[in-house]
Each structure stands twice: as structure tokens, then as C-alpha cells.
PDB file of C-alpha atoms in Angstrom:
ATOM      1  CA  MET A   1      23.442   1.249  16.732  1.00  0.00           C
ATOM      2  CA  ILE A   2      27.017  -0.230  17.492  1.00  0.00           C
ATOM      3  CA  ILE A   3      27.170  -3.778  18.808  1.00  0.00           C
ATOM      4  CA  GLU A   4      30.054  -4.521  20.894  1.00  0.00           C
ATOM      5  CA  LYS A   5      29.375  -7.951  22.228  1.00  0.00           C
ATOM      6  CA  VAL A   6      27.204 -11.062  22.009  1.00  0.00           C
ATOM      7  CA  ILE A   7      24.481 -11.300  24.623  1.00  0.00           C
ATOM      8  CA  THR A   8      23.820 -15.010  24.545  1.00  0.00           C
ATOM      9  CA  ASN A   9      22.598 -17.764  21.938  1.00  0.00           C
ATOM     10  CA  VAL A  10      19.038 -18.597  21.080  1.00  0.00           C
ATOM     11  CA  ASN A  11      19.955 -22.145  22.018  1.00  0.00           C
ATOM     12  CA  ASP A  12      20.488 -21.005  25.494  1.00  0.00           C
ATOM     13  CA  MET A  13      17.069 -19.322  25.856  1.00  0.00           C
ATOM     14  CA  GLN A  14      14.625 -22.446  25.490  1.00  0.00           C
ATOM     15  CA  GLU A  15      10.997 -21.500  25.674  1.00  0.00           C
ATOM     16  CA  GLU A  16      11.322 -17.835  26.697  1.00  0.00           C
ATOM     17  CA  ILE A  17      12.251 -16.991  23.032  1.00  0.00           C
ATOM     18  CA  LYS A  18       8.804 -17.162  21.954  1.00  0.00           C
ATOM     19  CA  LYS A  19       7.884 -13.825  23.539  1.00  0.00           C
ATOM     20  CA  TYR A  20      10.374 -11.844  21.459  1.00  0.00           C
ATOM     21  CA  HIS A  21       9.984 -10.349  17.968  1.00  0.00           C
ATOM     22  CA  ILE A  22      13.061 -11.468  16.022  1.00  0.00           C
ATOM     23  CA  GLU A  23      15.068  -9.332  13.529  1.00  0.00           C
ATOM     24  CA  LYS A  24      17.898 -11.319  11.744  1.00  0.00           C
ATOM     25  CA  VAL A  25      21.204 -10.475  10.373  1.00  0.00           C
ATOM     26  CA  TYR A  26      22.073 -12.856   7.407  1.00  0.00           C
ATOM     27  CA  LEU A  27      25.850 -13.384   7.251  1.00  0.00           C
ATOM     28  CA  GLU A  28      28.009 -15.606   4.830  1.00  0.00           C
ATOM     29  CA  SER A  29      29.888 -18.092   7.211  1.00  0.00           C
ATOM     30  CA  GLY A  30      33.277 -16.154   6.288  1.00  0.00           C
ATOM     31  CA  ASP A  31      31.735 -13.075   7.863  1.00  0.00           C
ATOM     32  CA  LEU A  32      31.440 -14.813  11.205  1.00  0.00           C
ATOM     33  CA  VAL A  33      35.186 -14.298  11.993  1.00  0.00           C
ATOM     34  CA  LYS A  34      35.142 -10.452  11.142  1.00  0.00           C
ATOM     35  CA  ARG A  35      35.444  -8.265  14.351  1.00  0.00           C
ATOM     36  CA  ILE A  36      34.345  -5.034  12.601  1.00  0.00           C
ATOM     37  CA  GLN A  37      31.456  -4.829   9.853  1.00  0.00           C
ATOM     38  CA  ARG A  38      28.488  -2.882   8.814  1.00  0.00           C
ATOM     39  CA  VAL A  39      25.383  -5.030   8.366  1.00  0.00           C
ATOM     40  CA  LYS A  40      21.723  -4.724   7.697  1.00  0.00           C
ATOM     41  CA  THR A  41      18.790  -6.781   9.380  1.00  0.00           C
ATOM     42  CA  ASP A  42      16.027  -8.252   7.434  1.00  0.00           C
ATOM     43  CA  HIS A  43      13.982  -5.415   8.532  1.00  0.00           C
ATOM     44  CA  GLY A  44      16.316  -2.784   7.028  1.00  0.00           C
ATOM     45  CA  ARG A  45      18.075  -1.567  10.137  1.00  0.00           C
ATOM     46  CA  GLU A  46      21.708  -0.827   9.642  1.00  0.00           C
ATOM     47  CA  ILE A  47      24.102  -1.973  12.393  1.00  0.00           C
ATOM     48  CA  GLY A  48      27.651  -1.535  13.114  1.00  0.00           C
ATOM     49  CA  ILE A  49      29.331  -4.524  14.800  1.00  0.00           C
ATOM     50  CA  ARG A  50      32.584  -4.053  16.520  1.00  0.00           C
ATOM     51  CA  LEU A  51      33.303  -6.881  18.945  1.00  0.00           C
ATOM     52  CA  ASN A  52      35.294  -6.342  22.024  1.00  0.00           C
ATOM     53  CA  ASP A  53      36.446 -10.068  22.316  1.00  0.00           C
ATOM     54  CA  SER A  54      38.047 -12.640  19.973  1.00  0.00           C
ATOM     55  CA  LYS A  55      35.312 -15.103  19.864  1.00  0.00           C
ATOM     56  CA  ASP A  56      33.804 -15.511  16.474  1.00  0.00           C
ATOM     57  CA  LEU A  57      30.065 -15.004  15.844  1.00  0.00           C
ATOM     58  CA  MET A  58      27.966 -18.146  15.453  1.00  0.00           C
ATOM     59  CA  ALA A  59      24.467 -18.822  14.130  1.00  0.00           C
ATOM     60  CA  GLY A  60      21.883 -17.931  16.479  1.00  0.00           C
ATOM     61  CA  ASP A  61      23.944 -15.322  18.510  1.00  0.00           C
ATOM     62  CA  ILE A  62      21.976 -12.533  19.953  1.00  0.00           C
ATOM     63  CA  ILE A  63      23.526  -9.304  19.350  1.00  0.00           C
ATOM     64  CA  TYR A  64      20.706  -7.199  20.653  1.00  0.00           C
ATOM     65  CA  MET A  65      17.940  -7.553  23.401  1.00  0.00           C
ATOM     66  CA  ASP A  66      15.332  -5.425  24.751  1.00  0.00           C
ATOM     67  CA  GLU A  67      11.930  -6.262  26.379  1.00  0.00           C
ATOM     68  CA  LYS A  68      10.311  -7.236  23.101  1.00  0.00           C
ATOM     69  CA  ASN A  69      13.043  -7.464  20.393  1.00  0.00           C
ATOM     70  CA  LEU A  70      15.911  -9.520  19.541  1.00  0.00           C
ATOM     71  CA  ILE A  71      18.471  -9.153  16.697  1.00  0.00           C
ATOM     72  CA  VAL A  72      19.948 -12.679  15.908  1.00  0.00           C
ATOM     73  CA  ILE A  73      22.755 -13.741  13.651  1.00  0.00           C
ATOM     74  CA  ASP A  74      21.948 -16.226  10.957  1.00  0.00           C
ATOM     75  CA  VAL A  75      24.113 -18.008   8.419  1.00  0.00           C
ATOM     76  CA  LEU A  76      23.405 -18.259   4.586  1.00  0.00           C
ATOM     77  CA  ALA A  77      23.958 -21.727   3.418  1.00  0.00           C
ATOM     78  CA  ASP A  78      27.427 -22.522   2.021  1.00  0.00           C
ATOM     79  CA  ASP A  79      28.117 -24.668  -1.116  1.00  0.00           C
ATOM     80  CA  LEU A  80      29.652 -27.680   0.555  1.00  0.00           C
ATOM     81  CA  LEU A  81      31.014 -31.296   0.013  1.00  0.00           C
ATOM     82  CA  ILE A  82      29.455 -33.623   2.862  1.00  0.00           C
ATOM     83  CA  ILE A  83      32.063 -36.368   3.209  1.00  0.00           C
ATOM     84  CA  SER A  84      30.926 -39.669   4.702  1.00  0.00           C
ATOM     85  CA  PRO A  85      33.827 -41.966   5.138  1.00  0.00           C
ATOM     86  CA  ARG A  86      32.969 -45.706   5.809  1.00  0.00           C
ATOM     87  CA  THR A  87      36.110 -46.837   7.298  1.00  0.00           C
ATOM     88  CA  LEU A  88      38.675 -45.267   9.571  1.00  0.00           C
ATOM     89  CA  ASN A  89      40.965 -45.764   6.569  1.00  0.00           C
ATOM     90  CA  GLU A  90      39.098 -43.688   4.309  1.00  0.00           C
ATOM     91  CA  MET A  91      38.797 -40.989   6.917  1.00  0.00           C
ATOM     92  CA  GLY A  92      42.521 -41.030   7.335  1.00  0.00           C
ATOM     93  CA  THR A  93      43.164 -40.971   3.530  1.00  0.00           C
ATOM     94  CA  ILE A  94      40.842 -38.007   2.844  1.00  0.00           C
ATOM     95  CA  ALA A  95      41.937 -36.163   6.175  1.00  0.00           C
ATOM     96  CA  HIS A  96      45.571 -36.429   4.965  1.00  0.00           C
ATOM     97  CA  GLN A  97      44.858 -35.336   1.320  1.00  0.00           C
ATOM     98  CA  LEU A  98      42.632 -32.183   2.481  1.00  0.00           C
ATOM     99  CA  GLY A  99      45.387 -31.296   5.102  1.00  0.00           C
ATOM    100  CA  ASN A 100      48.087 -31.334   2.453  1.00  0.00           C
ATOM    101  CA  ARG A 101      45.853 -28.688   0.770  1.00  0.00           C
ATOM    102  CA  HIS A 102      45.375 -26.776   3.865  1.00  0.00           C
ATOM    103  CA  LEU A 103      41.521 -26.887   3.506  1.00  0.00           C
ATOM    104  CA  PRO A 104      39.600 -26.139   6.678  1.00  0.00           C
ATOM    105  CA  ALA A 105      37.015 -28.733   7.722  1.00  0.00           C
ATOM    106  CA  GLN A 106      34.030 -29.115  10.113  1.00  0.00           C
ATOM    107  CA  PHE A 107      32.507 -32.250  11.541  1.00  0.00           C
ATOM    108  CA  GLU A 108      29.005 -32.858  12.273  1.00  0.00           C
ATOM    109  CA  ASP A 109      27.945 -36.407  13.475  1.00  0.00           C
ATOM    110  CA  ASN A 110      29.948 -38.653  11.344  1.00  0.00           C
ATOM    111  CA  GLU A 111      30.344 -36.349   8.477  1.00  0.00           C
ATOM    112  CA  MET A 112      33.033 -34.110   7.328  1.00  0.00           C
ATOM    113  CA  LEU A 113      32.203 -30.922   5.723  1.00  0.00           C
ATOM    114  CA  VAL A 114      34.283 -28.895   3.371  1.00  0.00           C
ATOM    115  CA  GLN A 115      33.421 -25.819   1.234  1.00  0.00           C
ATOM    116  CA  TYR A 116      32.997 -26.804  -2.552  1.00  0.00           C
ATOM    117  CA  ASP A 117      36.154 -27.436  -4.786  1.00  0.00           C
ATOM    118  CA  TYR A 118      35.757 -29.378  -7.951  1.00  0.00           C
ATOM    119  CA  LEU A 119      39.303 -30.489  -7.381  1.00  0.00           C
ATOM    120  CA  VAL A 120      38.303 -32.166  -4.092  1.00  0.00           C
ATOM    121  CA  GLU A 121      35.001 -33.876  -5.624  1.00  0.00           C
ATOM    122  CA  GLU A 122      37.187 -35.385  -8.328  1.00  0.00           C
ATOM    123  CA  LEU A 123      39.635 -36.668  -5.677  1.00  0.00           C
ATOM    124  CA  LEU A 124      36.787 -38.163  -3.688  1.00  0.00           C
ATOM    125  CA  GLU A 125      35.595 -39.699  -6.961  1.00  0.00           C
ATOM    126  CA  GLN A 126      38.867 -41.178  -7.443  1.00  0.00           C
ATOM    127  CA  LEU A 127      39.352 -42.642  -4.003  1.00  0.00           C
ATOM    128  CA  ASN A 128      35.546 -43.830  -4.185  1.00  0.00           C
ATOM    129  CA  ILE A 129      34.934 -42.061  -0.757  1.00  0.00           C
ATOM    130  CA  PRO A 130      31.240 -41.435  -0.205  1.00  0.00           C
ATOM    131  CA  PHE A 131      30.250 -37.701  -0.580  1.00  0.00           C
ATOM    132  CA  ARG A 132      27.380 -35.390  -1.712  1.00  0.00           C
ATOM    133  CA  HIS A 133      27.379 -31.909  -2.871  1.00  0.00           C
ATOM    134  CA  GLU A 134      24.634 -29.613  -1.080  1.00  0.00           C
ATOM    135  CA  GLU A 135      23.806 -26.187   0.201  1.00  0.00           C
ATOM    136  CA  ARG A 136      24.004 -26.410   4.080  1.00  0.00           C
ATOM    137  CA  LYS A 137      24.244 -23.747   6.788  1.00  0.00           C
ATOM    138  CA  VAL A 138      27.125 -24.146   9.027  1.00  0.00           C
ATOM    139  CA  LYS A 139      27.064 -22.888  12.436  1.00  0.00           C
ATOM    140  CA  LYS A 140      30.412 -21.452  12.531  1.00  0.00           C
ATOM    141  CA  ALA A 141      32.951 -20.207   9.977  1.00  0.00           C
ATOM    142  CA  PHE A 142      35.330 -22.275   8.204  1.00  0.00           C
ATOM    143  CA  ARG A 143      38.663 -21.209   9.543  1.00  0.00           C
ATOM    144  CA  HIS A 144      42.270 -21.790   8.335  1.00  0.00           C
ATOM    145  CA  ILE A 145      44.562 -23.218  10.952  1.00  0.00           C
ATOM    146  CA  GLY A 146      47.606 -20.959  11.161  1.00  0.00           C
ATOM    147  CA  HIS A 147      50.472 -23.103   9.892  1.00  0.00           C
ATOM    148  CA  HIS A 148      53.507 -22.745   7.366  1.00  0.00           C
ATOM    149  CA  HIS A 149      56.040 -25.118   6.332  1.00  0.00           C
ATOM    150  CA  ASP A 150      59.652 -24.571   7.196  1.00  0.00           C
TER     151      ASP A 150
END
């Protein structure tokens, strides 16, 4: 089976999702940006993904649907630093430091999420900015923003 598009996301299905049998494809967050890949569902079914559009996959995306079955993308947990600045000054300081390192970040509520890096952990300790180290699923891939210095 070759998948060429995302049908919808489970978040858009509400109660009707309960009537389907669900197979999952577990991906690392970095694989969410890949247009072409071969994957296997948790039921052992091999699937080729060759997406036509440039939109990244997201947790909960439904890539196959029939009357009874869904195949849904799920994301494996990432090793993350969850940064919780107390003030705007702390947020600006750590954002500037991470930006200088070209580290991609995501934001959920009042938290900044970055992939684990022991140097960033040491920096946060030195700056006395609150953080915790945990495994957590993210909804989308960490994406580097295209930029170069002149």
C-alpha cells in the first residue's frame, strides 16, 4: 500500500473515531518531515508513504481509512529539556542563547521544549533557569529554520 496524502487528524473526528479499529505507525519526531519512507504498523503491515504535498506529518494524522479501519500516525517520545522561564528576562536570555546555537524549539503553554543536549542542560543550570529533563511525545517535528550567517 502506498499512502500519498493525509486524510484527516483524529482530533477532527471527535466521537465517531470510537467505531473504528485503529492501527498505528510509530515514528520518531524527526521522521515526521520525511516525504518518502517505508514504515510498518503495530499490526505488522508494511506501508510506503510518498506524500504529494509539503505539509509535515503530525501525531494523530490518519493516513488510511475504510469503513472499519484507520491507520494513524503516532510519535515516539523524545528526550527533551522542558524549560520554564519565570520572567520575560529569563525567556529572552535562554531564547537568545538557543538561537545562537541554532537549536529548534517548540512551545506548549508556558514551556519551551528542546531536544536534550547536555551543554544546554549545563547552561540552564548556570543561568538558574528552571527546567526538567523528561521523555515526552511532541505533536510535530523539531525543524531547523533555514538561516545562514553572511
